[in-house]
């Protein structure tokens, strides 16, 4: 049932049950004890009086003789006083006096009378008929062996007890009703207080869902459990805020980067506009520049697309076992012409044969970026050394150069999107500032790590560590 899943309804239900149950038990206990106490008292009362009368009736040989008008009067009075009927029965089971004057002289046949005549008492409470019944033998006074001259039968109405119990019960019910109403009001109020923080949390999270990140979750402290939830939620919100900020930053960076070549093209085109006699050579040169800018624009777009594709996470990985040595040699072969052009020497160093589970095209893109950077940000006559090593868990790629290096304060930013140490130089070399962030993303998808060390004018070394098997590194080595 959905309603019962509500925390508030549960609190109310449990509190009410915990309150009502004892009240009901106490009610029943008090009422039934009270009723049985009254009946017991009545029983003792009647028995005492009746015994006295039975003793008084034992003063003659027969009950009939003993039953003087005076004693008959006592019997009548006594029967009236206890709201009942008394029969005096002689030893032949004949009724010699009936206070109701109904069964006079009849013979009364019952087991209780027979056993009374042979000397035993009989008592019974018939709760269904509200009757207390007694049958007592009348012993002949002074007779040694307990001669019985007759019996007294008494039945007494106890329906008044029921009435008295009912009035007590009603009084109790009234009090219980008042307690119950107070209990309900109290429980509803307390449940409201208890559930209020939970409700507040859910309201705030609703507002979060509506995209309102300015909620103050820290304000809602109440229970330690809720504090924990809030702490987690706050972290989540911070994370979202960061994400949103970085997304905004990214979009503004992208627009800026895309606009830069456009602006150049516009300036170049404008420079030709309105000029009649542009020399052929200049014309060619401007067109060449425009073409370069278009090329640059498309490089940026390509890099952006790679990034978007990488954003899909490691699900989109296409893993196969690759010989890393051949893989690097192949890459160096492709880059060699560019290196030669820049008069940079490419050196290959391998400590062992390595094969590993990687996404070949992706890793190729990452390592190409590293090697191309090492060539680009180098000096004529410099070198780039790519080395391969491995242990039983990881393989290590090192791309070291003796180029221009990266200043310390810039080193921590080089993996950020669009970050360039020297804007002018990077532009000159056709950099987009995305290469290293793409490389890092790819290496992370391989559950690997990348580190950079550098010294200005001495050179830079990028070290990559990737697990041989494509499984997440769970511990130990950093
Ligand atoms: P870019 O497209 O500008 O090369 P990257 O993300 O590949 O962008 O690199 C970011 C910046 O890091 C570069 O602009 C450059 O300033 C610096 N950098 C990268 N690799 C090297 C290197 N091997 N030597 C010196 N500086 C480098």
XYZ file of C-alpha atoms and ligand atoms in Angstrom:
505
model
C 0.000 0.000 0.000
C 1.470 3.281 -1.106
C 0.052 5.358 1.732
C 1.727 3.171 4.329
C 5.085 3.762 2.657
C 4.881 7.352 3.796
C 7.244 7.905 6.728
C 4.728 10.210 8.381
C 1.843 7.747 8.162
C 4.098 5.057 9.586
C 5.159 7.175 12.514
C 1.522 8.039 13.232
C 0.395 4.426 12.905
C 3.117 3.053 15.162
C 2.706 5.763 17.785
C -1.069 5.297 17.846
C -0.751 1.532 18.076
C 1.762 1.945 20.897
C -0.680 4.261 22.672
C -4.003 2.545 21.999
C -2.916 -0.995 22.770
C -2.041 -0.393 26.454
C -5.176 1.694 26.917
C -7.344 -1.112 25.567
C -5.586 -3.733 27.669
C -5.887 -1.648 30.834
C -9.555 -0.979 30.073
C -10.417 -4.655 29.709
C -8.353 -5.603 32.745
C -9.919 -2.980 35.028
C -13.462 -3.726 33.876
C -13.197 -7.484 34.264
C -11.381 -7.250 37.623
C -13.952 -4.810 38.899
C -16.809 -7.077 37.824
C -15.359 -10.212 39.369
C -14.521 -8.320 42.582
C -18.126 -7.185 42.939
C -19.493 -10.654 42.330
C -17.073 -12.209 44.781
C -17.973 -9.696 47.452
C -21.653 -10.326 46.908
C -21.103 -14.063 47.080
C -19.292 -13.872 50.423
C -21.922 -11.505 51.787
C -24.837 -13.715 50.846
C -23.102 -16.869 52.022
C -22.379 -15.403 55.438
C -25.929 -14.217 56.005
C -27.460 -17.376 54.605
C -25.258 -19.532 56.841
C -26.423 -17.570 59.881
C -30.048 -18.104 58.895
C -29.472 -21.811 58.182
C -27.959 -22.181 61.654
C -30.950 -20.437 63.239
C -33.317 -22.839 61.432
C -31.643 -25.882 62.981
C -33.159 -25.455 66.420
C -36.027 -27.928 65.973
C -36.350 -31.569 64.854
C -37.984 -30.510 61.589
C -37.574 -27.441 59.469
C -41.346 -26.856 59.440
C -41.362 -26.634 63.200
C -38.473 -24.293 63.295
C -39.889 -21.961 60.661
C -41.821 -19.674 62.947
C -43.627 -16.657 61.422
C -40.816 -14.528 62.821
C -38.164 -16.498 60.994
C -40.292 -16.577 57.861
C -40.339 -12.811 58.059
C -36.551 -12.764 58.323
C -36.311 -14.946 55.249
C -38.641 -12.672 53.305
C -36.765 -9.625 54.371
C -33.443 -11.195 53.568
C -34.573 -12.343 50.123
C -35.802 -8.860 49.347
C -32.627 -7.228 50.593
C -30.483 -9.307 48.224
C -32.820 -8.997 45.276
C -33.513 -12.689 45.222
C -35.656 -15.589 46.169
C -35.251 -18.017 49.059
C -36.774 -21.463 49.278
C -36.892 -23.453 52.483
C -37.003 -27.157 51.684
C -37.616 -29.941 54.208
C -35.859 -33.315 54.297
C -38.457 -34.728 51.853
C -37.615 -32.153 49.210
C -40.841 -30.337 49.761
C -40.834 -26.576 49.588
C -42.237 -25.368 52.857
C -41.576 -21.700 52.224
C -41.037 -19.705 49.030
C -40.424 -15.984 49.453
C -42.084 -15.547 46.061
C -45.093 -17.575 47.307
C -45.182 -19.391 43.983
C -44.012 -22.956 44.589
C -45.226 -23.488 48.157
C -45.664 -27.195 48.998
C -44.254 -28.373 45.701
C -41.514 -30.927 45.615
C -38.201 -29.569 44.462
C -36.109 -32.100 42.622
C -32.566 -31.116 41.812
C -29.107 -32.542 42.308
C -28.075 -29.528 44.308
C -30.944 -30.055 46.764
C -30.212 -33.776 47.059
C -26.585 -33.157 47.803
C -27.482 -30.424 50.328
C -29.767 -32.854 52.096
C -26.870 -35.253 52.372
C -24.721 -32.467 53.798
C -22.859 -30.599 51.007
C -23.015 -26.932 50.058
C -23.633 -25.842 46.498
C -22.742 -22.466 44.985
C -22.888 -21.327 41.402
C -22.669 -18.101 39.413
C -24.617 -18.114 36.185
C -23.135 -15.148 34.396
C -25.466 -15.482 31.379
C -28.537 -15.079 33.569
C -26.887 -12.760 36.108
C -27.723 -15.180 38.945
C -25.843 -16.249 42.040
C -27.168 -19.570 43.367
C -26.613 -21.186 46.770
C -27.983 -24.335 48.351
C -27.068 -24.831 52.036
C -28.015 -27.745 54.294
C -29.798 -26.971 57.617
C -28.195 -29.026 60.388
C -30.046 -29.997 63.521
C -28.476 -28.057 66.337
C -26.564 -30.243 68.823
C -26.924 -33.492 66.840
C -23.588 -35.236 66.891
C -23.460 -36.867 63.467
C -24.747 -33.841 61.532
C -28.423 -34.591 60.961
C -29.871 -32.529 58.126
C -33.413 -31.279 58.606
C -33.693 -29.461 55.295
C -32.052 -27.032 52.901
C -32.114 -23.355 52.005
C -32.055 -22.464 48.320
C -31.188 -18.904 47.447
C -30.927 -17.270 44.045
C -29.844 -13.647 43.855
C -30.052 -11.319 40.918
C -26.696 -9.721 39.994
C -27.764 -7.738 36.966
C -27.151 -4.517 38.938
C -23.447 -5.473 38.922
C -23.468 -5.292 35.163
C -24.973 -1.832 35.332
C -22.442 -0.672 37.848
C -19.576 -2.070 35.771
C -20.992 -0.394 32.698
C -21.093 2.990 34.355
C -17.480 2.614 35.480
C -16.545 1.488 31.958
C -18.325 4.494 30.493
C -16.431 6.809 32.791
C -13.226 5.158 31.724
C -14.167 5.373 28.040
C -14.696 9.090 28.367
C -11.259 9.530 29.896
C -9.747 7.203 27.308
C -11.428 9.115 24.508
C -9.917 12.348 25.746
C -6.485 10.714 26.079
C -6.852 9.296 22.565
C -7.721 12.662 21.048
C -4.743 14.261 22.807
C -2.591 11.360 21.666
C -3.680 11.735 18.037
C -3.090 15.484 18.090
C 0.307 14.982 19.731
C 1.341 12.212 17.372
C 0.262 14.124 14.268
C 2.197 17.161 15.453
C 5.308 15.181 16.451
C 5.228 13.264 13.180
C 5.100 16.587 11.389
C 8.172 17.766 13.324
C 10.000 14.510 12.679
C 9.273 14.427 8.979
C 9.797 18.141 8.354
C 13.559 17.875 7.679
C 12.989 15.012 5.246
C 10.346 17.044 3.484
C 12.686 20.024 3.328
C 15.395 17.867 1.791
C 13.038 16.535 -0.818
C 11.826 20.072 -1.630
C 15.390 21.249 -2.103
C 16.201 18.293 -4.301
C 13.078 19.082 -6.335
C 14.418 22.566 -6.833
C 17.739 21.069 -7.890
C 15.896 18.947 -10.419
C 14.323 22.067 -11.792
C 17.855 23.221 -12.491
C 18.134 25.678 -9.618
C 21.650 25.118 -8.301
C 21.510 27.985 -5.826
C 19.915 25.945 -3.049
C 21.563 26.023 0.365
C 21.653 22.394 1.336
C 24.019 22.998 4.246
C 21.256 24.919 6.071
C 19.075 21.854 6.499
C 21.005 20.192 9.280
C 18.884 18.178 11.694
C 19.580 14.462 12.012
C 22.976 12.938 11.504
C 21.516 10.686 8.801
C 20.140 13.693 6.954
C 23.425 15.525 7.425
C 25.119 12.683 5.608
C 22.595 12.822 2.791
C 23.045 16.569 2.607
C 26.819 16.302 2.507
C 26.595 13.887 -0.384
C 24.010 16.016 -2.131
C 26.172 19.094 -1.643
C 29.092 17.335 -3.247
C 26.837 16.331 -6.095
C 25.654 19.898 -6.518
C 29.235 21.192 -6.421
C 30.096 18.656 -9.043
C 27.193 19.822 -11.212
C 28.111 23.438 -10.680
C 31.680 22.681 -11.751
C 30.384 20.764 -14.712
C 28.117 23.588 -15.718
C 30.891 26.125 -15.297
C 33.362 24.072 -17.251
C 30.780 23.547 -19.949
C 30.144 27.285 -20.179
C 33.877 27.895 -20.269
C 34.268 25.248 -22.928
C 31.556 26.714 -25.120
C 33.019 30.192 -24.841
C 36.490 28.821 -25.594
C 35.183 26.925 -28.596
C 33.435 29.995 -29.971
C 36.549 32.012 -29.471
C 38.778 29.417 -31.143
C 36.421 28.999 -34.080
C 36.082 32.730 -34.516
C 39.829 33.413 -34.640
C 40.478 31.924 -38.114
C 37.219 33.496 -39.330
C 38.415 36.900 -38.226
C 41.727 36.376 -40.030
C 39.913 35.346 -43.207
C 37.677 38.400 -42.964
C 40.695 40.697 -42.517
C 42.500 39.050 -45.429
C 39.461 39.313 -47.679
C 38.829 42.916 -46.669
C 42.401 43.795 -47.555
C 41.707 42.821 -51.148
C 38.376 44.563 -51.336
C 38.329 47.927 -53.033
C 41.896 47.590 -54.368
C 42.060 47.575 -58.117
C 45.520 46.650 -59.074
C 46.697 44.032 -56.713
C 49.919 42.471 -57.896
C 49.539 38.843 -58.808
C 52.098 37.716 -56.193
C 50.299 39.487 -53.345
C 47.020 38.097 -54.529
C 48.475 34.605 -54.421
C 49.919 35.198 -50.990
C 46.617 36.392 -49.509
C 44.774 33.427 -50.993
C 47.424 31.139 -49.526
C 46.860 32.724 -46.095
C 43.102 32.320 -46.413
C 43.569 28.695 -47.354
C 45.776 28.194 -44.269
C 43.159 29.721 -42.026
C 40.473 27.445 -43.476
C 42.811 24.507 -42.877
C 43.251 25.634 -39.290
C 39.534 25.955 -38.780
C 39.000 22.427 -39.982
C 41.804 21.139 -37.706
C 40.036 22.714 -34.742
C 36.749 21.153 -35.801
C 38.428 17.746 -36.204
C 39.922 18.015 -32.722
C 36.599 19.057 -31.277
C 34.909 16.098 -32.897
C 37.538 13.733 -31.481
C 36.868 15.190 -28.093
C 33.127 14.771 -28.396
C 33.637 11.166 -29.439
C 35.942 10.589 -26.462
C 33.308 11.997 -24.155
C 31.261 8.878 -24.743
C 33.450 7.059 -22.218
C 35.287 3.775 -22.295
C 32.220 1.873 -23.567
C 33.121 2.960 -27.062
C 36.579 1.392 -26.800
C 37.627 -1.017 -29.489
C 40.250 -3.106 -27.736
C 42.668 -5.482 -29.435
C 46.085 -6.887 -28.642
C 48.698 -4.708 -30.297
C 52.454 -5.052 -30.635
C 53.494 -1.730 -29.119
C 56.995 -1.760 -30.612
C 55.692 -2.047 -34.194
C 52.985 0.412 -33.366
C 55.535 3.074 -32.313
C 57.897 2.354 -35.214
C 55.022 2.830 -37.624
C 54.117 6.117 -36.016
C 57.719 7.378 -36.137
C 57.858 6.496 -39.828
C 54.857 8.708 -40.478
C 56.187 11.653 -38.474
C 59.770 11.455 -39.783
C 59.195 13.770 -42.808
C 57.847 16.522 -40.529
C 60.776 16.029 -38.141
C 63.310 16.166 -40.944
C 61.765 19.334 -42.186
C 62.235 20.834 -38.711
C 65.711 19.336 -38.436
C 64.760 17.277 -35.425
C 66.140 13.807 -34.948
C 63.744 10.976 -34.023
C 65.206 8.292 -31.748
C 63.569 4.970 -30.993
C 64.523 3.019 -27.898
C 63.012 -0.278 -26.805
C 63.909 -2.249 -23.666
C 61.730 -5.225 -24.542
C 59.011 -6.497 -26.826
C 55.622 -5.389 -25.536
C 52.154 -6.323 -26.592
C 49.126 -4.855 -24.853
C 45.337 -4.513 -25.030
C 44.653 -1.089 -26.509
C 42.334 0.777 -28.820
C 44.867 1.219 -31.612
C 43.442 4.218 -33.512
C 42.791 6.110 -30.289
C 46.171 5.400 -28.732
C 47.777 6.293 -32.034
C 46.080 9.681 -31.917
C 47.285 10.254 -28.330
C 50.901 9.251 -28.977
C 51.017 11.139 -32.278
C 49.987 14.279 -30.414
C 52.839 13.758 -27.935
C 55.488 13.111 -30.594
C 54.250 15.928 -32.850
C 54.362 18.335 -29.907
C 57.900 17.216 -29.122
C 58.858 17.998 -32.724
C 56.885 21.242 -32.898
C 58.161 22.754 -29.661
C 61.765 21.879 -30.451
C 64.821 23.632 -31.825
C 66.650 22.864 -35.040
C 69.211 20.176 -34.296
C 67.179 18.891 -31.358
C 65.984 15.335 -30.817
C 62.874 13.431 -29.767
C 63.405 10.113 -28.054
C 60.539 7.632 -27.779
C 61.212 4.700 -25.462
C 59.212 1.610 -24.593
C 59.475 -0.452 -21.428
C 57.202 -2.771 -19.453
C 56.849 -4.782 -16.283
C 54.367 -7.591 -15.613
C 51.450 -5.192 -15.255
C 52.060 -2.062 -17.282
C 53.901 -0.758 -20.275
C 55.616 2.618 -20.213
C 55.996 5.075 -23.062
C 58.363 7.965 -22.737
C 58.431 10.855 -25.195
C 61.415 13.039 -24.329
C 62.733 16.049 -26.195
C 65.405 18.661 -25.665
C 63.231 21.467 -26.983
C 62.023 24.750 -25.581
C 60.497 23.250 -22.415
C 57.495 24.381 -20.402
C 57.660 26.849 -17.484
C 56.737 25.399 -14.080
C 53.555 27.460 -13.638
C 52.303 26.346 -17.046
C 53.130 22.671 -16.595
C 50.055 21.975 -14.463
C 47.776 23.475 -17.122
C 49.064 21.852 -20.290
C 46.415 19.103 -20.187
C 43.553 21.618 -20.025
C 41.449 22.208 -23.092
C 42.626 25.101 -25.284
C 45.569 25.788 -22.984
C 48.665 26.995 -24.781
C 51.853 28.183 -23.149
C 52.744 30.603 -25.891
C 49.657 31.541 -27.873
C 51.587 33.122 -30.725
C 53.991 30.226 -31.164
C 51.311 27.608 -30.909
C 49.259 29.413 -33.526
C 52.252 29.585 -35.777
C 52.645 25.826 -35.477
C 48.954 25.228 -36.091
C 48.158 24.125 -32.521
C 44.619 24.128 -31.197
C 45.444 23.657 -27.513
C 43.377 20.451 -27.550
C 46.086 17.926 -28.379
C 47.234 17.148 -24.839
C 43.735 17.142 -23.355
C 42.678 14.648 -26.016
C 45.801 12.552 -25.340
C 45.088 12.534 -21.634
C 41.429 11.577 -22.139
C 42.451 8.648 -24.339
C 45.048 7.454 -21.820
C 42.498 7.659 -18.997
C 40.165 5.536 -21.106
C 42.938 2.955 -21.158
C 43.004 3.184 -17.337
C 46.433 4.716 -17.681
C 48.183 7.812 -16.367
C 50.208 10.544 -18.048
C 52.760 12.807 -16.419
C 54.829 15.698 -17.722
C 58.228 16.899 -16.539
C 59.946 19.845 -18.069
C 62.618 22.440 -17.761
C 62.634 25.602 -19.818
C 65.211 25.414 -22.633
C 66.280 21.943 -21.520
C 63.375 19.920 -22.784
C 60.218 18.069 -21.835
C 59.420 14.438 -21.020
C 55.926 12.945 -21.134
C 55.606 9.561 -19.405
C 52.619 7.336 -20.086
C 51.768 4.197 -18.105
C 49.051 1.855 -19.373
C 47.975 -1.577 -18.054
C 48.918 -4.456 -20.375
C 45.437 -5.916 -19.871
C 42.488 -3.587 -20.321
C 41.322 -3.654 -16.686
C 40.895 -0.895 -14.174
C 43.880 -0.436 -11.856
C 42.491 -0.997 -8.382
C 45.395 -0.377 -6.183
C 48.897 0.002 -5.113
C 51.017 1.703 -7.636
C 50.698 5.388 -8.420
P 48.759 22.619 -29.116
O 47.752 22.254 -30.112
O 48.820 24.076 -28.853
O 50.050 21.964 -29.284
P 48.525 20.849 -26.870
O 47.362 20.576 -25.957
O 49.070 19.718 -27.645
O 48.099 22.091 -27.755
O 49.645 21.425 -25.956
C 49.369 22.469 -25.054
C 50.541 23.380 -24.891
O 51.579 22.685 -24.173
C 51.172 23.755 -26.169
O 50.556 24.933 -26.650
C 52.604 24.014 -25.773
O 52.736 25.342 -25.305
C 52.856 23.095 -24.631
N 53.575 21.881 -25.029
C 53.072 20.697 -25.353
N 54.041 19.780 -25.623
C 55.211 20.426 -25.464
C 56.591 20.042 -25.596
N 56.935 18.784 -25.926
N 57.530 20.988 -25.350
C 57.173 22.222 -24.979
N 55.899 22.648 -24.843
C 54.930 21.765 -25.099
